[in-house]
Amino acid sequence: MTGRARARTRARARGQETGPPGVVRSREAVAAAAVPSESELFGRGRQKCTPGAAAQEAVQHISVGFQRVKLGERGGRRGDFHDAGVNTRQAMEHVKDSKTGTTGSAIQLTANYMRIISRPQWALYQYHVDFKPPMEARRLRSALLFQHEETLGSARSFDGAVLFLPHKLPNKETVLHSETRHGEKVQITVTLTNELPPTSPVCLQFYNIIFRRILRMLNMQQIGRNYYSPNDPLNIPQHRLTIWPGFSTAILQYEKSIMLNTDVSHKVLRSETVLDLMLNLRHKCGDQRFAEACAKELIGVVVLTKYNNKTYRIDDIAWDHTPTNTFKRGDAEVSFKEYYKTQYSLDITDSNQALLVSHVKRMGPPGAAPPGPAMLIPEFCYLTGMTDKMRADYNIMKDLATHTRLDPERRQGRLNRFISNINDNADAQAELNTWGLGFENQLLTLSGRVLPGERISQGSRMFEYNPWQADWSREMRGVPLISSPALTTWLLLYTRRNTNEAQALLQGLHKVTGPLGIHMDRPVMIEYEDHQESLLRALQHNVGPQVQMVVVVLPSNRKDKYDSIKKYLCVDCPTPSQCVLSRTLSKPQTIMTVATKIALQMSCKMGGELWSVEIPLKTLMIVGIDCYHDTSCGKRSIGALVASLNQGMTRWYSKCVLQDRGQEIMDGLKMALIGALKDYLKFNDCLPSRIIIYRDGVGDGMLQSVVNYEVPQIMESISSMGQDYMPKLTVVVVKKRINSRFFTQINGKVTNPPPGTVIDVEVTRPEWYDFYIVSQAVRQGSVSPTHYNVVYDTSGLKPDHLQRLTYKLCHMYYNWQGVVRVPAPCQYAHKLAFLVGQSIHKVPSVHLDDYLFYL
């Protein structure tokens, strides 16, 4: 779990005000209910009743959760299938026949895809399967259903709810009767829901179900979306961590064929249960602070239950529930202790442990009550991911990286072994033959193109950089910047024990600013005491309208101090600011490098222009949009929009909007786009004739929303500038979280493709105008490409030109002297949304709109 994801989940849990654990209310009840007082709320830091006091409502209503939801089911369908029906290419005349470019030198690549070379040519019949009483364990559901092989036949595919058969049953509804090992009678109703020809898109879902069965035959177990090998663990005993190696897989229709995309995945598990952690916390904190400490440590954490290999996020702790509590299952009352014994043959040893609450997201049929929470036993929940303390430990991260950060040769080798395992497994081959499915036994080979390197323009100089390293930090040393405001009035705040570090920074800045063309006078030095109130007081007494920049040397990376600085200087008293940790300044051998980076950041935060690349299109505005979900303040979303203001893409307009949950992100960003257009008009005395919008932060299944809702909103914003104003518009969805990987061979060795590699054949989708670019270089592991999907385009730009422009923009991120993974405005928008969501929680002052104050 990444630091960013953990921050999101912790924040999400903090803002989640739930009723008593286990209470399930229908949508109507929730709408009609009065807002509860704080004493009635449960959640992080809000437990008001004594642990163990049972909530009557919880006991009455907990059974609804079990009736509505199979225990342990989470999440919906794969988002890829939602997006599969979105056909955007047909509306763009200029790419209907071809969407491939020609610029650059050809390169032979290998990709982590395998073609399907044979598939069923007969109709498939889809059935819904219902169990009465409900059976929560998928393995048990399968076993009960497959007792009726004489009725269903041997060729069948069942994922726990949907059954596929190659033949039609005599009746539309078939009722079967089975019995569990414990003698419980179960009625199974099999209802025909669909008849699928071989060309049906639903067949892709069926192929994925078949392939998941193949993975289970290889003794792999599903956790979340992916499959892992618990029998082949990688142990790191010195850190009490275990890594399960595994694979992500998806079968989809690509440009010319249906292919399986598979990539290496890893699940990091800790060898302690939640109960172990709770017992340790009780020992450390005592009974008085135990509940508060548990809430702080556990809420927002993701756990794994090995009895069904599913992951859950802990949303609350039901202090008034223990394993001896009962709930209604079918017509009978059953305790959690009995339930786990009959369903999973598990014995609960501690009958006094409080239960964990996880709010299940899967929704039922339209109009039905929402599902209840899953109640989890701490004894059976294993902690996953890593704590902040672990992430800060260099040795842990280094040891983890040796197993998880695979270089191209090791990654490709593991994928090839995976293919061999499938080919060598008799059961897997028999299953594939039963359904007429066949895969190529090698990874896909295809052609890509390497775009030429860009020339960097800095001041009066132009220079080239090593295209394989995609970095020009050495080349730019001693070269004056394009422009930099003179820094005459600024403050440097530090604590007494960091006096030496503050002086070292000052000397370093004095040495590096001259050659960079930055005029910097001596600052006002202010010493503050090492606590938050003293720091805030120092800012309030010294920062006025004449101050251009505030630099703060922080003794530690405590978030509350950083947040208070940013909140005050971004909202209350808008002034560009720069925070630097004292330990960053404590190494004399790196002080010049650090001082150079800080000088560059200070310059561009005040409106300086560092470098540029040639952008041939005139009167062009580039816009980047990203969002961040700040659930610490009532589940709000933060949308950030960053737009270019000049020809060289060196000045930017930045705007942030805070929105309530459920609101579309473009509702607030409409006004931000209008603000950007007005600012562009002020800078250039004309409006842009061409606007290209890069939309980041679009998850699986959200593409239809972008096309149907966001694009019309964007067009509405543009038309508000005047009825006769009709610029050419391009909207590109940028996606970083993808499983595609590309490799090449250089001097007989498998390696990453060079920066600037473009892929627009074979692995793209026929219904989309899309392409991949590998823009960045990595020193360790395999490089991750970025996927670009043009969902709207009236510009008529050739694919070549759009690909080149996109790559050029990856050179324009001023916080890194090199090529980054996404176009600069996307990265700027991400930084702005993240700062507001993590630290400020308010809209920054309008006085900062024209500055990159968030870098």
PDB file of N, CA and C in Angstrom, residues 304-372:
ATOM      1  N   LEU A 304      -6.124  -8.769   6.017  1.00  0.00           N
ATOM      2  CA  LEU A 304      -6.403  -9.957   5.213  1.00  0.00           C
ATOM      3  C   LEU A 304      -6.987 -11.027   6.112  1.00  0.00           C
ATOM      4  N   THR A 305      -8.086 -11.643   5.688  1.00  0.00           N
ATOM      5  CA  THR A 305      -8.645 -12.798   6.402  1.00  0.00           C
ATOM      6  C   THR A 305      -8.284 -14.044   5.591  1.00  0.00           C
ATOM      7  N   LYS A 306      -7.448 -14.885   6.172  1.00  0.00           N
ATOM      8  CA  LYS A 306      -6.905 -16.014   5.407  1.00  0.00           C
ATOM      9  C   LYS A 306      -7.939 -17.102   5.159  1.00  0.00           C
ATOM     10  N   TYR A 307      -9.062 -17.095   5.939  1.00  0.00           N
ATOM     11  CA  TYR A 307     -10.064 -18.145   5.714  1.00  0.00           C
ATOM     12  C   TYR A 307     -10.773 -17.973   4.371  1.00  0.00           C
ATOM     13  N   ASN A 308     -10.820 -16.737   3.837  1.00  0.00           N
ATOM     14  CA  ASN A 308     -11.415 -16.559   2.506  1.00  0.00           C
ATOM     15  C   ASN A 308     -10.517 -15.736   1.593  1.00  0.00           C
ATOM     16  N   ASN A 309      -9.297 -15.416   2.091  1.00  0.00           N
ATOM     17  CA  ASN A 309      -8.315 -14.648   1.317  1.00  0.00           C
ATOM     18  C   ASN A 309      -8.894 -13.372   0.724  1.00  0.00           C
ATOM     19  N   LYS A 310      -9.592 -12.623   1.578  1.00  0.00           N
ATOM     20  CA  LYS A 310     -10.120 -11.332   1.147  1.00  0.00           C
ATOM     21  C   LYS A 310      -9.531 -10.227   2.017  1.00  0.00           C
ATOM     22  N   THR A 311      -9.476  -9.035   1.424  1.00  0.00           N
ATOM     23  CA  THR A 311      -8.979  -7.886   2.178  1.00  0.00           C
ATOM     24  C   THR A 311     -10.137  -6.964   2.535  1.00  0.00           C
ATOM     25  N   TYR A 312     -10.010  -6.327   3.682  1.00  0.00           N
ATOM     26  CA  TYR A 312     -11.028  -5.398   4.181  1.00  0.00           C
ATOM     27  C   TYR A 312     -10.333  -4.169   4.747  1.00  0.00           C
ATOM     28  N   ARG A 313     -11.004  -3.020   4.652  1.00  0.00           N
ATOM     29  CA  ARG A 313     -10.520  -1.842   5.361  1.00  0.00           C
ATOM     30  C   ARG A 313     -11.288  -1.723   6.669  1.00  0.00           C
ATOM     31  N   ILE A 314     -10.584  -1.564   7.759  1.00  0.00           N
ATOM     32  CA  ILE A 314     -11.260  -1.420   9.056  1.00  0.00           C
ATOM     33  C   ILE A 314     -11.825  -0.002   9.151  1.00  0.00           C
ATOM     34  N   ASP A 315     -13.150   0.082   9.293  1.00  0.00           N
ATOM     35  CA  ASP A 315     -13.820   1.386   9.365  1.00  0.00           C
ATOM     36  C   ASP A 315     -14.203   1.765  10.788  1.00  0.00           C
ATOM     37  N   ASP A 316     -14.303   0.780  11.672  1.00  0.00           N
ATOM     38  CA  ASP A 316     -14.705   1.066  13.055  1.00  0.00           C
ATOM     39  C   ASP A 316     -14.387  -0.153  13.918  1.00  0.00           C
ATOM     40  N   ILE A 317     -14.503   0.028  15.209  1.00  0.00           N
ATOM     41  CA  ILE A 317     -14.322  -1.085  16.156  1.00  0.00           C
ATOM     42  C   ILE A 317     -15.601  -1.183  16.978  1.00  0.00           C
ATOM     43  N   ALA A 318     -16.241  -2.347  16.955  1.00  0.00           N
ATOM     44  CA  ALA A 318     -17.493  -2.556  17.692  1.00  0.00           C
ATOM     45  C   ALA A 318     -17.141  -3.027  19.105  1.00  0.00           C
ATOM     46  N   TRP A 319     -16.897  -2.055  19.985  1.00  0.00           N
ATOM     47  CA  TRP A 319     -16.499  -2.400  21.358  1.00  0.00           C
ATOM     48  C   TRP A 319     -17.604  -3.139  22.099  1.00  0.00           C
ATOM     49  N   ASP A 320     -18.854  -2.962  21.670  1.00  0.00           N
ATOM     50  CA  ASP A 320     -19.975  -3.605  22.355  1.00  0.00           C
ATOM     51  C   ASP A 320     -20.360  -4.933  21.720  1.00  0.00           C
ATOM     52  N   HIS A 321     -19.481  -5.490  20.867  1.00  0.00           N
ATOM     53  CA  HIS A 321     -19.727  -6.802  20.273  1.00  0.00           C
ATOM     54  C   HIS A 321     -18.546  -7.726  20.530  1.00  0.00           C
ATOM     55  N   THR A 322     -18.857  -8.966  20.851  1.00  0.00           N
ATOM     56  CA  THR A 322     -17.821  -9.993  21.006  1.00  0.00           C
ATOM     57  C   THR A 322     -18.260 -11.207  20.186  1.00  0.00           C
ATOM     58  N   PRO A 323     -17.390 -12.208  20.042  1.00  0.00           N
ATOM     59  CA  PRO A 323     -17.771 -13.391  19.255  1.00  0.00           C
ATOM     60  C   PRO A 323     -18.988 -14.137  19.801  1.00  0.00           C
ATOM     61  N   THR A 324     -19.397 -13.851  21.036  1.00  0.00           N
ATOM     62  CA  THR A 324     -20.576 -14.543  21.586  1.00  0.00           C
ATOM     63  C   THR A 324     -21.888 -13.864  21.180  1.00  0.00           C
ATOM     64  N   ASN A 325     -21.816 -12.661  20.612  1.00  0.00           N
ATOM     65  CA  ASN A 325     -23.031 -12.006  20.112  1.00  0.00           C
ATOM     66  C   ASN A 325     -23.668 -12.840  19.003  1.00  0.00           C
ATOM     67  N   THR A 326     -24.970 -12.734  18.868  1.00  0.00           N
ATOM     68  CA  THR A 326     -25.661 -13.512  17.834  1.00  0.00           C
ATOM     69  C   THR A 326     -26.236 -12.579  16.768  1.00  0.00           C
ATOM     70  N   PHE A 327     -26.519 -13.145  15.609  1.00  0.00           N
ATOM     71  CA  PHE A 327     -27.212 -12.431  14.541  1.00  0.00           C
ATOM     72  C   PHE A 327     -28.155 -13.423  13.858  1.00  0.00           C
ATOM     73  N   LYS A 328     -29.101 -12.903  13.105  1.00  0.00           N
ATOM     74  CA  LYS A 328     -30.106 -13.762  12.469  1.00  0.00           C
ATOM     75  C   LYS A 328     -29.572 -14.254  11.140  1.00  0.00           C
ATOM     76  N   ARG A 329     -29.508 -15.557  10.966  1.00  0.00           N
ATOM     77  CA  ARG A 329     -29.049 -16.142   9.718  1.00  0.00           C
ATOM     78  C   ARG A 329     -30.127 -17.094   9.228  1.00  0.00           C
ATOM     79  N   GLY A 330     -30.781 -16.706   8.146  1.00  0.00           N
ATOM     80  CA  GLY A 330     -31.959 -17.460   7.733  1.00  0.00           C
ATOM     81  C   GLY A 330     -33.040 -17.243   8.776  1.00  0.00           C
ATOM     82  N   ASP A 331     -33.543 -18.347   9.352  1.00  0.00           N
ATOM     83  CA  ASP A 331     -34.588 -18.245  10.373  1.00  0.00           C
ATOM     84  C   ASP A 331     -34.035 -18.439  11.784  1.00  0.00           C
ATOM     85  N   ALA A 332     -32.734 -18.690  11.880  1.00  0.00           N
ATOM     86  CA  ALA A 332     -32.166 -19.028  13.196  1.00  0.00           C
ATOM     87  C   ALA A 332     -31.214 -17.948  13.687  1.00  0.00           C
ATOM     88  N   GLU A 333     -31.088 -17.852  15.020  1.00  0.00           N
ATOM     89  CA  GLU A 333     -30.092 -16.985  15.643  1.00  0.00           C
ATOM     90  C   GLU A 333     -28.802 -17.786  15.774  1.00  0.00           C
ATOM     91  N   VAL A 334     -27.697 -17.197  15.328  1.00  0.00           N
ATOM     92  CA  VAL A 334     -26.422 -17.915  15.407  1.00  0.00           C
ATOM     93  C   VAL A 334     -25.364 -16.941  15.939  1.00  0.00           C
ATOM     94  N   SER A 335     -24.463 -17.441  16.778  1.00  0.00           N
ATOM     95  CA  SER A 335     -23.392 -16.579  17.306  1.00  0.00           C
ATOM     96  C   SER A 335     -22.242 -16.547  16.306  1.00  0.00           C
ATOM     97  N   PHE A 336     -21.403 -15.523  16.408  1.00  0.00           N
ATOM     98  CA  PHE A 336     -20.237 -15.424  15.528  1.00  0.00           C
ATOM     99  C   PHE A 336     -19.323 -16.629  15.727  1.00  0.00           C
ATOM    100  N   LYS A 337     -19.245 -17.086  16.981  1.00  0.00           N
ATOM    101  CA  LYS A 337     -18.392 -18.230  17.300  1.00  0.00           C
ATOM    102  C   LYS A 337     -18.868 -19.473  16.541  1.00  0.00           C
ATOM    103  N   GLU A 338     -20.198 -19.715  16.592  1.00  0.00           N
ATOM    104  CA  GLU A 338     -20.780 -20.871  15.888  1.00  0.00           C
ATOM    105  C   GLU A 338     -20.641 -20.694  14.376  1.00  0.00           C
ATOM    106  N   TYR A 339     -20.860 -19.470  13.921  1.00  0.00           N
ATOM    107  CA  TYR A 339     -20.818 -19.196  12.479  1.00  0.00           C
ATOM    108  C   TYR A 339     -19.449 -19.551  11.898  1.00  0.00           C
ATOM    109  N   TYR A 340     -18.356 -19.075  12.546  1.00  0.00           N
ATOM    110  CA  TYR A 340     -17.018 -19.347  12.012  1.00  0.00           C
ATOM    111  C   TYR A 340     -16.658 -20.825  12.128  1.00  0.00           C
ATOM    112  N   LYS A 341     -17.233 -21.492  13.139  1.00  0.00           N
ATOM    113  CA  LYS A 341     -16.969 -22.925  13.296  1.00  0.00           C
ATOM    114  C   LYS A 341     -17.627 -23.712  12.169  1.00  0.00           C
ATOM    115  N   THR A 342     -18.893 -23.389  11.841  1.00  0.00           N
ATOM    116  CA  THR A 342     -19.612 -24.167  10.811  1.00  0.00           C
ATOM    117  C   THR A 342     -19.180 -23.771   9.397  1.00  0.00           C
ATOM    118  N   GLN A 343     -18.923 -22.473   9.190  1.00  0.00           N
ATOM    119  CA  GLN A 343     -18.591 -22.022   7.833  1.00  0.00           C
ATOM    120  C   GLN A 343     -17.146 -22.312   7.457  1.00  0.00           C
ATOM    121  N   TYR A 344     -16.216 -22.106   8.409  1.00  0.00           N
ATOM    122  CA  TYR A 344     -14.793 -22.182   8.072  1.00  0.00           C
ATOM    123  C   TYR A 344     -14.002 -23.156   8.950  1.00  0.00           C
ATOM    124  N   SER A 345     -14.704 -23.868   9.851  1.00  0.00           N
ATOM    125  CA  SER A 345     -14.041 -24.812  10.769  1.00  0.00           C
ATOM    126  C   SER A 345     -12.949 -24.118  11.594  1.00  0.00           C
ATOM    127  N   LEU A 346     -13.236 -22.897  12.034  1.00  0.00           N
ATOM    128  CA  LEU A 346     -12.276 -22.127  12.824  1.00  0.00           C
ATOM    129  C   LEU A 346     -12.782 -21.978  14.258  1.00  0.00           C
ATOM    130  N   ASP A 347     -11.885 -22.184  15.217  1.00  0.00           N
ATOM    131  CA  ASP A 347     -12.228 -22.010  16.626  1.00  0.00           C
ATOM    132  C   ASP A 347     -11.715 -20.666  17.118  1.00  0.00           C
ATOM    133  N   ILE A 348     -12.599 -19.888  17.719  1.00  0.00           N
ATOM    134  CA  ILE A 348     -12.219 -18.597  18.299  1.00  0.00           C
ATOM    135  C   ILE A 348     -11.748 -18.842  19.726  1.00  0.00           C
ATOM    136  N   THR A 349     -10.522 -18.422  20.028  1.00  0.00           N
ATOM    137  CA  THR A 349      -9.954 -18.726  21.353  1.00  0.00           C
ATOM    138  C   THR A 349     -10.265 -17.639  22.380  1.00  0.00           C
ATOM    139  N   ASP A 350     -10.359 -16.373  21.939  1.00  0.00           N
ATOM    140  CA  ASP A 350     -10.619 -15.268  22.861  1.00  0.00           C
ATOM    141  C   ASP A 350     -12.056 -14.793  22.680  1.00  0.00           C
ATOM    142  N   SER A 351     -12.921 -15.141  23.627  1.00  0.00           N
ATOM    143  CA  SER A 351     -14.346 -14.803  23.501  1.00  0.00           C
ATOM    144  C   SER A 351     -14.656 -13.366  23.903  1.00  0.00           C
ATOM    145  N   ASN A 352     -13.663 -12.633  24.389  1.00  0.00           N
ATOM    146  CA  ASN A 352     -13.909 -11.262  24.850  1.00  0.00           C
ATOM    147  C   ASN A 352     -13.398 -10.197  23.880  1.00  0.00           C
ATOM    148  N   GLN A 353     -12.792 -10.627  22.775  1.00  0.00           N
ATOM    149  CA  GLN A 353     -12.245  -9.626  21.849  1.00  0.00           C
ATOM    150  C   GLN A 353     -13.371  -8.835  21.182  1.00  0.00           C
ATOM    151  N   ALA A 354     -13.149  -7.515  21.021  1.00  0.00           N
ATOM    152  CA  ALA A 354     -14.119  -6.670  20.320  1.00  0.00           C
ATOM    153  C   ALA A 354     -14.055  -6.985  18.826  1.00  0.00           C
ATOM    154  N   LEU A 355     -15.170  -6.788  18.124  1.00  0.00           N
ATOM    155  CA  LEU A 355     -15.206  -7.079  16.685  1.00  0.00           C
ATOM    156  C   LEU A 355     -14.830  -5.841  15.876  1.00  0.00           C
ATOM    157  N   LEU A 356     -14.345  -6.096  14.673  1.00  0.00           N
ATOM    158  CA  LEU A 356     -13.975  -5.015  13.753  1.00  0.00           C
ATOM    159  C   LEU A 356     -15.106  -4.824  12.742  1.00  0.00           C
ATOM    160  N   VAL A 357     -15.288  -3.583  12.310  1.00  0.00           N
ATOM    161  CA  VAL A 357     -16.359  -3.259  11.362  1.00  0.00           C
ATOM    162  C   VAL A 357     -15.738  -2.829  10.037  1.00  0.00           C
ATOM    163  N   SER A 358     -16.190  -3.451   8.943  1.00  0.00           N
ATOM    164  CA  SER A 358     -15.772  -3.022   7.607  1.00  0.00           C
ATOM    165  C   SER A 358     -17.022  -2.785   6.780  1.00  0.00           C
ATOM    166  N   HIS A 359     -17.172  -1.574   6.261  1.00  0.00           N
ATOM    167  CA  HIS A 359     -18.373  -1.250   5.487  1.00  0.00           C
ATOM    168  C   HIS A 359     -18.247  -1.820   4.082  1.00  0.00           C
ATOM    169  N   VAL A 360     -19.065  -2.817   3.796  1.00  0.00           N
ATOM    170  CA  VAL A 360     -19.013  -3.517   2.517  1.00  0.00           C
ATOM    171  C   VAL A 360     -19.582  -2.611   1.440  1.00  0.00           C
ATOM    172  N   LYS A 361     -18.880  -2.533   0.298  1.00  0.00           N
ATOM    173  CA  LYS A 361     -19.285  -1.587  -0.735  1.00  0.00           C
ATOM    174  C   LYS A 361     -20.241  -2.179  -1.759  1.00  0.00           C
ATOM    175  N   ARG A 362     -20.274  -3.498  -1.896  1.00  0.00           N
ATOM    176  CA  ARG A 362     -21.117  -4.096  -2.941  1.00  0.00           C
ATOM    177  C   ARG A 362     -22.587  -3.776  -2.680  1.00  0.00           C
ATOM    178  N   MET A 363     -23.241  -3.288  -3.705  1.00  0.00           N
ATOM    179  CA  MET A 363     -24.657  -2.934  -3.573  1.00  0.00           C
ATOM    180  C   MET A 363     -25.533  -4.060  -4.102  1.00  0.00           C
ATOM    181  N   GLY A 364     -26.737  -4.133  -3.603  1.00  0.00           N
ATOM    182  CA  GLY A 364     -27.680  -5.158  -4.035  1.00  0.00           C
ATOM    183  C   GLY A 364     -28.459  -4.708  -5.248  1.00  0.00           C
ATOM    184  N   PRO A 365     -29.626  -5.331  -5.510  1.00  0.00           N
ATOM    185  CA  PRO A 365     -30.453  -4.955  -6.649  1.00  0.00           C
ATOM    186  C   PRO A 365     -30.948  -3.524  -6.487  1.00  0.00           C
ATOM    187  N   PRO A 366     -31.299  -2.842  -7.606  1.00  0.00           N
ATOM    188  CA  PRO A 366     -31.781  -1.463  -7.526  1.00  0.00           C
ATOM    189  C   PRO A 366     -32.975  -1.358  -6.585  1.00  0.00           C
ATOM    190  N   GLY A 367     -32.949  -0.351  -5.729  1.00  0.00           N
ATOM    191  CA  GLY A 367     -34.074  -0.117  -4.823  1.00  0.00           C
ATOM    192  C   GLY A 367     -33.979  -0.882  -3.518  1.00  0.00           C
ATOM    193  N   ALA A 368     -33.037  -1.826  -3.454  1.00  0.00           N
ATOM    194  CA  ALA A 368     -32.912  -2.614  -2.211  1.00  0.00           C
ATOM    195  C   ALA A 368     -32.133  -1.811  -1.173  1.00  0.00           C
ATOM    196  N   ALA A 369     -32.268  -2.235   0.095  1.00  0.00           N
ATOM    197  CA  ALA A 369     -31.524  -1.569   1.173  1.00  0.00           C
ATOM    198  C   ALA A 369     -30.031  -1.778   0.957  1.00  0.00           C
ATOM    199  N   PRO A 370     -29.203  -0.819   1.356  1.00  0.00           N
ATOM    200  CA  PRO A 370     -27.756  -1.003   1.187  1.00  0.00           C
ATOM    201  C   PRO A 370     -27.257  -2.136   2.063  1.00  0.00           C
ATOM    202  N   PRO A 371     -26.114  -2.749   1.686  1.00  0.00           N
ATOM    203  CA  PRO A 371     -25.603  -3.876   2.477  1.00  0.00           C
ATOM    204  C   PRO A 371     -25.137  -3.423   3.846  1.00  0.00           C
ATOM    205  N   GLY A 372     -25.188  -4.344   4.782  1.00  0.00           N
ATOM    206  CA  GLY A 372     -24.708  -4.039   6.130  1.00  0.00           C
ATOM    207  C   GLY A 372     -23.208  -4.210   6.189  1.00  0.00           C
TER     208      GLY A 372
END
